[in-house]
Coordinates of C-alpha atoms in Angstrom, one line a residue:
T1 CA 137.4 63.4 77.2
T2 CA 136.8 62.0 73.7
P3 CA 136.9 63.3 70.1
D4 CA 133.7 63.4 68.1
P5 CA 134.5 62.3 64.6
L6 CA 131.4 63.9 63.0
T7 CA 131.9 67.5 64.3
G8 CA 135.5 67.6 65.4
A9 CA 134.4 68.6 68.9
I10 CA 135.9 67.5 72.2
F11 CA 133.3 65.7 74.3
A12 CA 133.6 65.3 78.0
R13 CA 131.6 63.1 80.5
N14 CA 131.8 62.3 84.2
A15 CA 130.0 59.0 84.9
Y16 CA 130.8 59.3 88.6
N17 CA 128.8 62.5 89.1
R18 CA 125.5 60.7 89.5
P19 CA 123.0 63.6 88.8
F20 CA 124.9 64.4 85.6
A21 CA 126.3 61.0 84.6
G22 CA 124.7 61.0 81.2
K23 CA 125.4 64.6 80.2
T24 CA 127.9 65.5 77.5
V25 CA 129.9 68.7 77.6
F26 CA 131.3 69.9 74.3
V27 CA 133.9 72.3 73.0
A28 CA 134.2 73.0 69.3
V29 CA 135.6 75.4 66.7
N30 CA 134.5 76.0 63.1
E31 CA 137.9 75.3 61.6
P32 CA 138.8 71.8 60.3
M33 CA 142.5 72.5 60.7
R34 CA 142.8 72.4 64.4
S35 CA 144.6 70.3 67.1
V36 CA 143.4 69.4 70.5
T37 CA 144.4 68.2 73.9
G38 CA 142.5 67.0 77.0
S39 CA 145.6 67.3 79.3
R40 CA 145.9 70.4 81.5
S41 CA 149.5 69.6 82.2
E42 CA 150.3 69.6 78.5
F43 CA 148.5 72.9 77.9
L44 CA 150.1 74.7 80.9
G45 CA 153.4 73.0 80.9
R46 CA 155.4 71.8 83.9
N47 CA 155.0 74.4 86.7
G48 CA 153.2 76.5 84.1
S49 CA 150.2 78.8 84.5
T50 CA 147.4 80.4 82.5
A51 CA 149.5 83.6 82.4
R52 CA 152.0 81.9 80.1
P53 CA 150.7 78.5 78.9
A54 CA 153.3 76.2 77.3
A55 CA 150.9 75.3 74.5
M56 CA 151.2 78.9 73.1
A57 CA 154.8 78.2 72.1
N58 CA 153.9 74.9 70.3
A59 CA 152.9 74.6 66.7
A60 CA 150.3 72.0 67.5
L61 CA 148.7 70.1 70.4
S62 CA 149.3 66.4 70.8
G63 CA 145.7 65.2 70.4
Q64 CA 145.9 63.4 73.8
L65 CA 142.4 62.7 75.1
G66 CA 140.9 60.1 77.4
A67 CA 140.6 59.1 81.0
G68 CA 143.2 59.4 83.7
L69 CA 144.3 62.9 82.8
D70 CA 144.2 66.2 84.7
P71 CA 141.4 67.1 82.3
C72 CA 140.8 70.2 80.2
A73 CA 139.6 70.9 76.7
A74 CA 141.9 72.9 74.5
L75 CA 141.7 73.6 70.8
Q76 CA 144.3 75.3 68.7
V77 CA 143.7 76.8 65.2
P78 CA 146.7 78.0 63.2
F79 CA 146.2 80.5 60.4
D80 CA 148.0 83.2 58.4
I81 CA 146.4 86.7 58.1
A82 CA 147.5 89.4 55.7
E83 CA 147.5 93.1 56.4
G84 CA 144.0 94.4 56.4
E85 CA 142.5 90.9 56.2
D86 CA 139.7 89.8 58.6
R87 CA 139.3 86.3 59.9
E88 CA 136.4 85.2 62.1
L89 CA 136.5 82.0 64.3
V90 CA 133.7 80.6 66.3
F91 CA 134.3 78.6 69.5
V92 CA 131.3 76.9 71.0
L93 CA 131.1 75.6 74.6
G94 CA 128.0 73.9 75.9
A95 CA 126.3 70.7 77.2
G96 CA 123.7 68.3 76.0
N97 CA 121.7 65.6 77.7
D98 CA 123.7 63.0 75.7
A99 CA 126.2 62.8 72.8
D100 CA 123.5 63.0 70.1
E101 CA 122.1 66.3 71.5
A102 CA 125.6 67.7 72.0
R103 CA 126.4 66.9 68.4
Q104 CA 123.2 68.6 67.3
L105 CA 124.0 71.7 69.3
V106 CA 127.5 71.9 67.8
Q107 CA 126.1 71.7 64.3
R108 CA 123.4 74.3 65.1
F109 CA 125.7 77.0 66.5
C110 CA 129.3 76.3 65.2
G111 CA 129.3 78.7 62.2
P112 CA 129.7 82.5 61.9
A113 CA 126.2 83.3 60.7
R114 CA 124.4 81.0 63.2
A115 CA 126.6 82.1 66.1
R116 CA 125.9 85.8 65.2
R117 CA 122.1 85.1 65.2
A118 CA 122.4 83.5 68.6
L119 CA 124.4 86.4 69.9
E120 CA 122.0 89.0 68.5
A121 CA 119.1 87.1 70.2
V122 CA 121.0 87.4 73.5
W123 CA 121.4 91.2 73.0
E124 CA 117.7 91.5 72.1
F125 CA 116.7 89.7 75.3
W126 CA 118.8 91.9 77.5
N127 CA 117.9 95.1 75.8
R128 CA 114.2 94.3 76.2
T129 CA 114.5 93.0 79.8
L130 CA 116.8 95.8 81.1
G131 CA 114.9 98.4 79.2
T132 CA 111.5 98.0 81.0
V133 CA 112.4 101.0 83.3
H134 CA 114.8 103.6 82.0
A135 CA 115.6 106.5 84.2
E136 CA 117.2 109.8 83.2
T137 CA 117.8 111.6 86.5
P138 CA 120.3 114.2 87.6
D139 CA 122.4 111.4 89.2
P140 CA 124.4 109.5 86.6
A141 CA 125.5 106.9 89.2
L142 CA 121.8 106.1 89.9
N143 CA 121.1 105.9 86.2
F144 CA 124.0 103.5 85.6
L145 CA 122.6 101.1 88.2
V146 CA 118.9 101.2 87.5
N147 CA 119.2 101.1 83.7
G148 CA 121.0 97.8 83.6
W149 CA 123.4 96.5 86.2
L150 CA 121.1 95.9 89.2
E151 CA 118.6 93.8 87.2
Y152 CA 121.4 92.0 85.3
Q153 CA 123.0 91.1 88.6
T154 CA 119.7 89.9 90.0
L155 CA 118.6 87.8 87.0
A156 CA 121.9 86.5 85.6
C157 CA 123.9 86.0 88.8
R158 CA 121.4 85.5 91.6
Y159 CA 118.5 83.8 89.8
W160 CA 120.1 81.9 87.0
G161 CA 123.8 81.4 87.9
R162 CA 123.3 81.2 91.7
S163 CA 127.1 81.5 91.8
G164 CA 129.7 84.2 92.3
Y165 CA 133.3 84.7 93.1
Y166 CA 132.7 84.5 96.8
Q167 CA 130.3 81.6 96.6
S168 CA 130.1 78.9 93.9
G169 CA 127.3 76.8 95.3
G170 CA 124.7 76.7 92.5
A171 CA 121.9 75.9 95.0
Y172 CA 118.5 77.6 95.4
G173 CA 118.1 79.2 98.8
F174 CA 114.4 79.1 99.7
R175 CA 114.2 82.7 100.9
D176 CA 116.9 84.0 98.6
Q177 CA 115.7 83.5 95.1
L178 CA 112.1 84.2 96.2
Q179 CA 113.2 87.7 97.3
D180 CA 115.2 88.2 94.1
T181 CA 112.1 87.6 91.9
T182 CA 110.2 90.4 93.6
A183 CA 112.6 92.9 91.9
L184 CA 111.8 91.3 88.5
L185 CA 108.1 91.9 88.5
H186 CA 108.3 94.8 86.1
A187 CA 110.7 93.2 83.6
A188 CA 110.4 89.4 84.1
P189 CA 107.2 88.5 85.9
W190 CA 107.4 85.0 84.4
A191 CA 110.5 84.4 86.5
A192 CA 108.6 85.1 89.7
R193 CA 105.7 82.8 88.7
E194 CA 108.1 80.1 87.7
H195 CA 109.9 80.3 91.0
L196 CA 106.9 80.5 93.2
L197 CA 105.9 77.1 92.0
R198 CA 109.4 75.8 92.1
A199 CA 109.8 76.9 95.7
A200 CA 106.5 75.6 96.8
A201 CA 107.6 72.1 95.6
R202 CA 110.4 72.2 98.2
Q203 CA 107.9 72.5 101.1
F204 CA 107.3 69.6 103.5
I205 CA 103.9 68.4 104.5
E206 CA 104.4 70.0 108.0
G207 CA 104.8 73.4 106.4
D208 CA 108.6 73.9 106.8
V209 CA 110.9 73.9 103.8
Q210 CA 114.3 73.1 102.5
H211 CA 116.6 75.9 103.5
W212 CA 118.5 75.3 100.3
W213 CA 118.6 72.5 97.7
H214 CA 120.5 71.6 94.6
P215 CA 118.8 71.0 91.3
P216 CA 118.0 68.8 89.6
G217 CA 117.9 66.0 92.2
G218 CA 116.7 68.2 95.1
R219 CA 119.2 67.2 97.8
G220 CA 119.4 69.9 100.4
V221 CA 119.0 70.7 104.1
R222 CA 116.0 70.6 106.3
T223 CA 116.3 73.0 109.3
H224 CA 114.7 74.8 112.2
F225 CA 115.0 78.2 110.4
S226 CA 112.0 80.3 111.2
D227 CA 111.6 82.7 108.3
D228 CA 112.3 80.7 105.2
Y229 CA 108.8 79.4 104.6
L230 CA 107.2 82.8 105.3
W231 CA 108.8 84.3 102.2
L232 CA 106.5 82.1 100.1
P233 CA 103.3 83.8 101.1
Y234 CA 105.0 87.2 101.2
C235 CA 106.2 86.8 97.6
A236 CA 103.0 85.2 96.4
C237 CA 101.0 88.2 97.7
R238 CA 103.3 90.6 96.0
Y239 CA 103.3 88.7 92.7
V240 CA 99.5 88.5 92.6
K241 CA 98.9 92.1 93.5
T242 CA 101.4 93.3 90.9
T243 CA 100.4 91.1 88.0
G244 CA 96.8 90.2 88.7
D245 CA 97.6 86.5 88.0
T246 CA 95.3 84.9 90.6
G247 CA 95.4 81.7 88.6
V248 CA 98.8 80.9 90.0
L249 CA 97.2 80.4 93.4
D250 CA 95.2 77.4 92.1
E251 CA 98.2 75.6 90.6
R252 CA 98.7 72.3 92.4
I253 CA 102.1 71.3 93.7
P254 CA 103.1 68.2 95.6
F255 CA 104.7 68.4 99.1
L256 CA 107.8 66.7 100.3
E257 CA 108.2 64.0 102.8
G258 CA 111.1 63.4 105.2
R259 CA 111.8 62.8 108.8
P260 CA 111.4 66.0 110.9
V261 CA 114.4 67.7 112.3
N262 CA 115.0 66.4 115.8
A263 CA 114.8 68.9 118.6
D264 CA 118.5 68.4 119.5
E265 CA 119.8 69.0 115.9
E266 CA 120.0 72.1 113.9
S267 CA 119.6 70.5 110.4
Y268 CA 120.2 67.5 108.3
Y269 CA 121.2 67.0 104.7
D270 CA 119.2 64.5 102.6
L271 CA 117.2 63.8 99.5
P272 CA 113.5 64.0 100.5
Q273 CA 110.8 62.1 98.7
Q274 CA 107.9 63.6 96.9
S275 CA 104.7 63.1 98.8
N276 CA 101.4 61.7 97.4
E277 CA 99.8 64.7 99.0
D278 CA 99.6 67.9 97.0
G279 CA 97.9 71.3 97.4
T280 CA 97.3 74.6 95.6
L281 CA 99.9 77.3 95.9
Y282 CA 97.3 79.1 98.1
E283 CA 97.2 76.0 100.4
H284 CA 101.0 75.9 100.5
C285 CA 101.1 79.5 101.7
Q286 CA 98.5 78.8 104.3
R287 CA 100.5 75.9 105.6
A288 CA 103.6 78.0 105.8
I289 CA 101.8 80.7 107.8
R290 CA 100.3 78.2 110.2
N291 CA 103.7 76.6 110.7
G292 CA 105.0 80.1 111.7
L293 CA 102.4 80.6 114.4
R294 CA 104.6 79.2 117.1
F295 CA 105.5 81.5 120.0
G296 CA 107.7 81.6 123.1
T297 CA 107.1 82.9 126.6
H298 CA 107.1 86.5 125.5
G299 CA 104.4 85.8 122.8
L300 CA 107.0 86.3 120.0
P301 CA 107.8 83.9 117.2
L302 CA 110.3 81.2 118.0
I303 CA 113.6 81.9 116.2
G304 CA 114.6 78.2 115.8
C305 CA 118.1 77.9 114.4
G306 CA 118.0 81.4 113.0
D307 CA 115.8 83.8 111.2
W308 CA 116.9 86.2 108.4
N309 CA 120.3 86.3 110.1
D310 CA 121.6 82.7 109.6
G311 CA 124.6 83.5 111.9
M312 CA 122.4 83.7 115.0
N313 CA 121.9 80.0 115.0
L314 CA 122.4 79.4 118.8
I315 CA 119.9 81.9 120.2
G316 CA 117.1 79.3 120.1
E317 CA 119.1 76.1 120.0
K318 CA 116.9 74.7 122.9
G319 CA 113.7 75.6 121.1
Q320 CA 112.7 78.6 123.3
G321 CA 114.5 81.6 121.8
E322 CA 112.3 84.3 120.2
S323 CA 112.8 86.8 117.4
V324 CA 111.5 90.4 117.6
W325 CA 112.4 91.0 113.9
L326 CA 110.4 87.9 112.9
A327 CA 107.4 89.2 114.8
F328 CA 107.4 92.3 112.6
F329 CA 107.9 90.3 109.4
L330 CA 105.2 87.8 110.4
C331 CA 102.8 90.8 110.9
D332 CA 103.6 92.0 107.4
V333 CA 103.0 88.6 105.9
L334 CA 99.7 88.1 107.8
C335 CA 98.4 91.5 106.7
R336 CA 99.2 90.9 103.1
F337 CA 97.7 87.4 103.2
K338 CA 94.6 88.6 105.0
E339 CA 93.9 90.9 102.0
L340 CA 94.5 88.0 99.6
A341 CA 92.3 85.6 101.6
E342 CA 89.5 88.2 101.5
R343 CA 89.7 88.5 97.8
R344 CA 89.3 84.7 97.6
N345 CA 86.3 84.9 100.0
D346 CA 88.2 82.8 102.5
S347 CA 86.8 84.8 105.4
E348 CA 87.8 82.2 108.0
F349 CA 91.5 82.4 107.3
A350 CA 91.4 86.2 106.8
A351 CA 89.9 86.5 110.3
E352 CA 92.6 84.1 111.7
C353 CA 95.3 86.3 110.2
A354 CA 93.7 89.5 111.6
R355 CA 93.5 87.9 115.1
E356 CA 97.2 86.9 115.1
V357 CA 98.2 90.4 114.0
V358 CA 96.4 92.0 116.9
R359 CA 98.0 89.6 119.4
L360 CA 101.5 90.0 117.9
R361 CA 101.4 93.8 118.0
Q362 CA 100.4 93.7 121.6
N363 CA 103.3 91.3 122.4
I364 CA 105.8 93.3 120.4
E365 CA 105.0 96.5 122.3
A366 CA 104.9 94.7 125.7
N367 CA 108.0 92.7 125.3
G368 CA 110.0 94.0 122.3
W369 CA 110.5 97.6 123.2
D370 CA 113.8 98.4 125.0
G371 CA 113.3 102.1 125.7
D372 CA 114.9 103.8 122.7
W373 CA 114.6 101.0 120.1
Y374 CA 113.2 97.5 119.6
R375 CA 115.1 94.5 120.8
R376 CA 116.4 92.0 118.3
A377 CA 115.6 88.6 120.1
Y378 CA 115.5 86.6 123.3
F379 CA 117.8 83.7 124.0
D380 CA 116.4 80.4 125.3
D381 CA 116.9 81.5 128.9
G382 CA 115.1 84.8 128.3
T383 CA 118.2 87.0 128.0
P384 CA 117.5 89.8 125.6
L385 CA 119.6 90.6 122.5
G386 CA 119.7 94.0 120.9
S387 CA 119.2 95.7 124.2
A388 CA 120.9 98.6 126.0
T389 CA 121.8 96.1 128.7
N390 CA 124.0 94.1 126.2
E391 CA 127.7 94.7 126.0
E392 CA 127.7 93.6 122.3
C393 CA 124.9 93.9 119.7
R394 CA 123.2 96.6 121.7
I395 CA 121.1 97.7 118.7
D396 CA 120.3 95.8 115.5
S397 CA 118.9 97.7 112.5
I398 CA 116.5 95.2 111.0
A399 CA 114.1 95.2 113.9
Q400 CA 113.9 99.0 113.7
S401 CA 113.5 99.1 109.9
W402 CA 110.7 96.5 109.9
S403 CA 108.9 98.2 112.7
V404 CA 108.3 100.8 110.0
L405 CA 108.1 98.7 106.8
S406 CA 105.6 96.2 108.4
G407 CA 103.4 99.0 109.8
A408 CA 103.2 96.9 113.0
G409 CA 105.3 99.1 115.2
D410 CA 103.9 101.9 117.4
P411 CA 104.4 105.0 115.2
E412 CA 106.1 107.1 117.9
R413 CA 108.3 104.2 119.0
A414 CA 109.2 103.3 115.4
R415 CA 110.3 106.9 114.6
R416 CA 112.3 107.0 117.8
A417 CA 113.9 103.6 116.9
M418 CA 114.9 104.9 113.5
E419 CA 116.5 108.0 115.2
S420 CA 118.5 105.6 117.3
V421 CA 119.6 103.8 114.1
E422 CA 120.8 107.0 112.6
Q423 CA 122.7 108.0 115.8
R424 CA 124.3 104.6 116.4
L425 CA 124.6 102.7 113.1
V426 CA 124.8 105.3 110.3
R427 CA 128.5 106.1 109.9
R428 CA 128.7 108.9 107.3
E429 CA 132.5 109.4 107.6
S430 CA 133.0 105.8 106.5
R431 CA 130.0 105.7 104.1
I432 CA 128.5 102.6 105.8
I433 CA 125.4 101.6 107.7
Q434 CA 126.1 98.9 110.2
L435 CA 123.8 95.9 110.7
F436 CA 124.3 96.2 114.5
D437 CA 126.8 97.6 117.0
P438 CA 129.0 96.8 118.8
P439 CA 130.1 93.7 117.0
F440 CA 130.4 90.3 118.9
D441 CA 133.9 89.7 120.2
K442 CA 134.6 89.0 123.9
S443 CA 131.3 89.1 125.7
A444 CA 129.7 86.0 127.2
L445 CA 126.9 86.0 124.6
E446 CA 127.0 83.0 122.3
P447 CA 124.6 83.9 119.4
G448 CA 126.0 81.4 117.0
Y449 CA 128.5 81.2 114.1
I450 CA 128.2 84.9 113.5
K451 CA 130.8 85.3 116.3
G452 CA 133.2 83.3 114.2
Y453 CA 133.6 86.4 111.9
I454 CA 136.1 88.9 113.1
P455 CA 134.4 92.1 114.4
G456 CA 133.2 94.4 111.7
V457 CA 133.1 91.7 108.9
R458 CA 130.0 90.5 107.2
E459 CA 127.0 90.0 109.6
N460 CA 129.2 90.6 112.6
G461 CA 128.7 94.4 112.8
G462 CA 129.7 95.3 109.3
Q463 CA 127.4 96.8 106.7
Y464 CA 125.2 94.0 105.5
T465 CA 123.9 95.9 102.5
H466 CA 120.6 93.9 102.4
A467 CA 119.7 95.3 105.8
A468 CA 121.1 98.8 105.1
I469 CA 118.7 99.1 102.1
W470 CA 115.8 98.3 104.5
T471 CA 117.1 101.2 106.6
A472 CA 116.9 103.7 103.7
M473 CA 113.4 102.3 102.8
A474 CA 112.2 102.8 106.4
F475 CA 113.3 106.5 106.5
A476 CA 111.6 107.0 103.2
E477 CA 108.3 105.5 104.6
L478 CA 108.6 107.9 107.5
G479 CA 108.6 110.8 105.1
E480 CA 112.4 111.5 105.7
T481 CA 113.0 111.9 101.9
E482 CA 116.2 113.8 102.0
K483 CA 117.7 111.3 104.5
A484 CA 116.6 108.3 102.5
W485 CA 118.4 109.8 99.4
E486 CA 121.5 110.5 101.5
L487 CA 121.6 106.9 102.7
F488 CA 121.1 105.6 99.2
D489 CA 124.1 107.7 98.2
L490 CA 126.1 106.0 100.9
L491 CA 125.0 102.6 99.7
N492 CA 125.6 103.3 96.0
P493 CA 128.6 101.1 95.1
I494 CA 129.8 103.6 92.4
R495 CA 130.3 106.2 95.1
H496 CA 132.7 103.9 96.9
A497 CA 135.1 103.8 94.0
S498 CA 134.8 107.3 92.4
A499 CA 138.4 108.2 93.2
P500 CA 141.7 106.3 93.3
A501 CA 141.7 106.2 97.1
G502 CA 138.2 104.7 97.2
V503 CA 139.2 102.1 94.6
A504 CA 142.2 101.0 96.8
R505 CA 140.0 100.8 99.8
Y506 CA 136.8 99.3 98.3
K507 CA 138.7 96.6 96.3
V508 CA 135.6 95.1 94.6
E509 CA 133.6 95.9 91.5
P510 CA 131.9 99.3 91.7
Y511 CA 129.2 98.4 89.1
V512 CA 127.5 95.7 91.2
V513 CA 126.3 95.6 94.8
S514 CA 128.4 93.9 97.4
A515 CA 126.8 92.0 100.2
D516 CA 128.9 93.6 102.9
I517 CA 131.3 96.4 103.7
Y518 CA 133.7 96.1 106.6
S519 CA 133.4 98.5 109.5
V520 CA 136.6 98.0 111.6
E521 CA 140.2 99.1 111.1
P522 CA 142.3 98.3 109.1
N523 CA 139.5 97.3 106.7
I524 CA 136.9 100.1 107.0
G525 CA 135.2 100.6 103.7
R526 CA 136.4 97.3 102.1
G527 CA 133.8 95.5 100.1
G528 CA 133.1 91.8 100.3
W529 CA 130.9 89.1 98.7
S530 CA 130.2 91.0 95.5
W531 CA 127.8 89.8 92.8
Y532 CA 126.1 87.0 94.6
T533 CA 123.9 88.9 97.0
G534 CA 120.2 89.6 97.4
S535 CA 121.1 93.3 97.9
S536 CA 120.9 93.9 94.2
G537 CA 117.2 93.1 94.0
W538 CA 116.4 95.1 97.1
M539 CA 118.4 98.1 95.9
Y540 CA 116.5 98.0 92.6
R541 CA 113.3 98.1 94.6
L542 CA 114.6 100.9 96.8
I543 CA 115.3 103.1 93.7
V544 CA 112.4 102.2 91.4
E545 CA 109.6 101.7 93.9
T546 CA 110.5 103.6 97.1
L547 CA 112.4 106.6 95.7
L548 CA 111.2 107.1 92.1
G549 CA 107.8 105.8 93.3
L550 CA 106.7 103.4 90.5
R551 CA 104.3 100.8 91.8
L552 CA 102.6 98.5 89.3
E553 CA 99.2 96.9 90.0
V554 CA 98.1 94.9 86.9
D555 CA 97.2 97.6 84.4
R556 CA 97.7 100.7 86.6
L557 CA 100.9 102.4 87.5
H558 CA 100.8 104.3 90.8
L559 CA 103.2 107.3 91.0
T560 CA 104.4 108.3 94.5
P561 CA 107.8 109.9 93.8
R562 CA 110.0 110.9 96.7
L563 CA 112.5 113.2 95.1
P564 CA 115.3 115.2 96.6
K565 CA 114.7 118.9 96.8
A566 CA 117.7 119.7 94.6
W567 CA 116.1 117.9 91.6
K568 CA 114.0 120.1 89.4
S569 CA 113.0 117.4 86.8
L570 CA 113.7 113.9 85.6
K571 CA 112.4 111.5 83.0
I572 CA 111.4 107.9 83.3
H573 CA 110.6 105.7 80.3
Y574 CA 108.3 102.8 81.3
R575 CA 107.4 99.9 79.0
H576 CA 104.1 98.2 79.5
H577 CA 104.3 95.0 77.4
N578 CA 104.9 96.6 73.9
T579 CA 103.9 100.1 74.8
F580 CA 106.1 102.9 76.1
Y581 CA 105.0 105.6 78.6
H582 CA 107.4 108.5 78.8
L583 CA 107.1 110.2 82.2
T584 CA 108.4 113.7 82.8
L585 CA 108.4 114.8 86.4
T586 CA 109.0 118.4 87.3
R587 CA 109.0 120.3 90.5
A588 CA 105.8 122.3 91.1
A589 CA 105.9 125.9 92.2
A590 CA 105.4 126.4 96.0
N591 CA 101.7 127.0 95.9
A592 CA 100.9 125.2 92.7
P593 CA 98.7 122.0 92.8
V594 CA 100.2 118.6 92.1
Q595 CA 99.0 117.7 88.6
L596 CA 99.1 114.6 86.4
L597 CA 98.5 114.6 82.7
L598 CA 98.3 111.7 80.3
D599 CA 98.7 112.7 76.6
G600 CA 97.6 116.2 77.5
H601 CA 94.5 115.2 79.5
V602 CA 94.3 115.8 83.3
I603 CA 94.2 112.6 85.4
D604 CA 92.6 112.6 88.8
G605 CA 94.8 111.2 91.5
A606 CA 98.3 109.8 90.9
T607 CA 97.7 106.7 88.9
I608 CA 98.1 106.1 85.2
P609 CA 95.9 103.5 83.4
L610 CA 98.1 101.3 81.2
T611 CA 97.0 100.1 77.8
D612 CA 99.1 97.9 75.5
D613 CA 98.1 99.7 72.3
G614 CA 101.6 100.0 70.8
Q615 CA 101.5 103.8 70.9
E616 CA 103.9 106.2 72.5
H617 CA 102.3 107.9 75.5
Q618 CA 103.4 111.1 77.2
V619 CA 102.9 111.6 81.0
E620 CA 103.6 114.8 82.8
M621 CA 103.6 115.1 86.5
K622 CA 104.1 118.1 88.8
V623 CA 105.5 117.0 92.1
R624 CA 106.2 118.8 95.4

């Protein structure tokens, strides 16, 4: 730590942190009469704590700065204030690429008027971003989530911060932030475009990707994970269909080079090199799909060192394990990309996608069905998982949900599978939806590190909210509207802390989504891993797209609301660029036709044409 004589700020550097060796952190205050210290022990005092810092009893700080300290940055400003007088102080914390930039930033922001303008710009950004969809429904708890908190959690915590109280990693997860951006397509499509290109740049020539990496250098892990790279074409298809931005598919991005992961290792950590070979985003997606067309003896995709569930890392440790869930997800990706390939007149690849879908569906029904639900996976030796024959993990929800969401499951079997989910995994008395049941504990099965969690915690048979949301989505797709809303009510974090007893049990913030809720005594109903979870983005999609039924395609808004019978009306305010559409949805009489009006004119179908004309538009819809 060093003083800056020009601004009075404290500067801090760490030359030993190689990726950030030249960066300069600064702390400043807009008062010339201040004292400072760079010593944490001075500020806290011997055996002191932040609850009662020793420095608060001292008239001034010592001014001690430099190397060799337990470092901190503390500034103290003394002042007198008369009754009724106001005094405004501005403290500025930030970082520059070097000392000169740090100094410029201090001078730019360290003043009441300039700091106020910056703060107002922040407010304006969030008001605009979080105000793209504004719902006024009979459920205040839903309104609270959808009108701010879910998108804030997704953008600020998941996409930008990539950090939370339970995890302070700061890395990009390949599948993680790609999924997050799919919830931002209404409010921040620029984030999705930006991240599609960023993620594609972390793909190796062979088609696999870094499971996670740290910016800015790009150090991360290369693995045998089997689903990571498939989220690139999934999200690219969704982005293009929503925004109409086909130009992103022609953006050229280099590949990475590095040694392949050996067959006998799960992963390795390294800094890969940028290849001389590049490709369009479309070609990156093609390479990802072709890399995923690797199948085992049952004709199902190889699970590698895990699919969506990282904890099942030993199912395919010898390279032969297969994933039933991944088969459904791959079908979904292939169907979406087939449509995209046809729009680009790439008939050859579209036909390849279509052939693979037919083959996969046949193999799923021949080898994935267990009698009352779909199996989850096969171990290297052919032992099934997620089967009635298993002592533990007899049924897993995500294979059942995606049999519906992908459209790849036999319709009668998929419905029967979801009935099994309701019977075996939906626990209304505890307000949870388990990922699978029974949890792993004492059986001979060795699926991976998931067994290291105690039963009922996190992925090991607790509620993994990410998957629980897929369950609600699947019931909605089956036409089980009332059930879908009931399950959303179970998932709504506000409901978990609506009374003192719930607060004491839940123990985490009720205004953000938690990744998991425990399912076994004595911790039933306790939340875990709040803030930093992809569940926030998926819950936003559940509410806005699946339940309220808003689906954007470029300049058309499709309306397919699935509303509970108890609701007679609601309003949704939707901003298209700089133009607001005010939607009023009311329940139609029993024999009355469903009707859509735009500014008083009847619209055929259930789609609103969107125009950015700066005017206020009124939409009225009668729904069944």
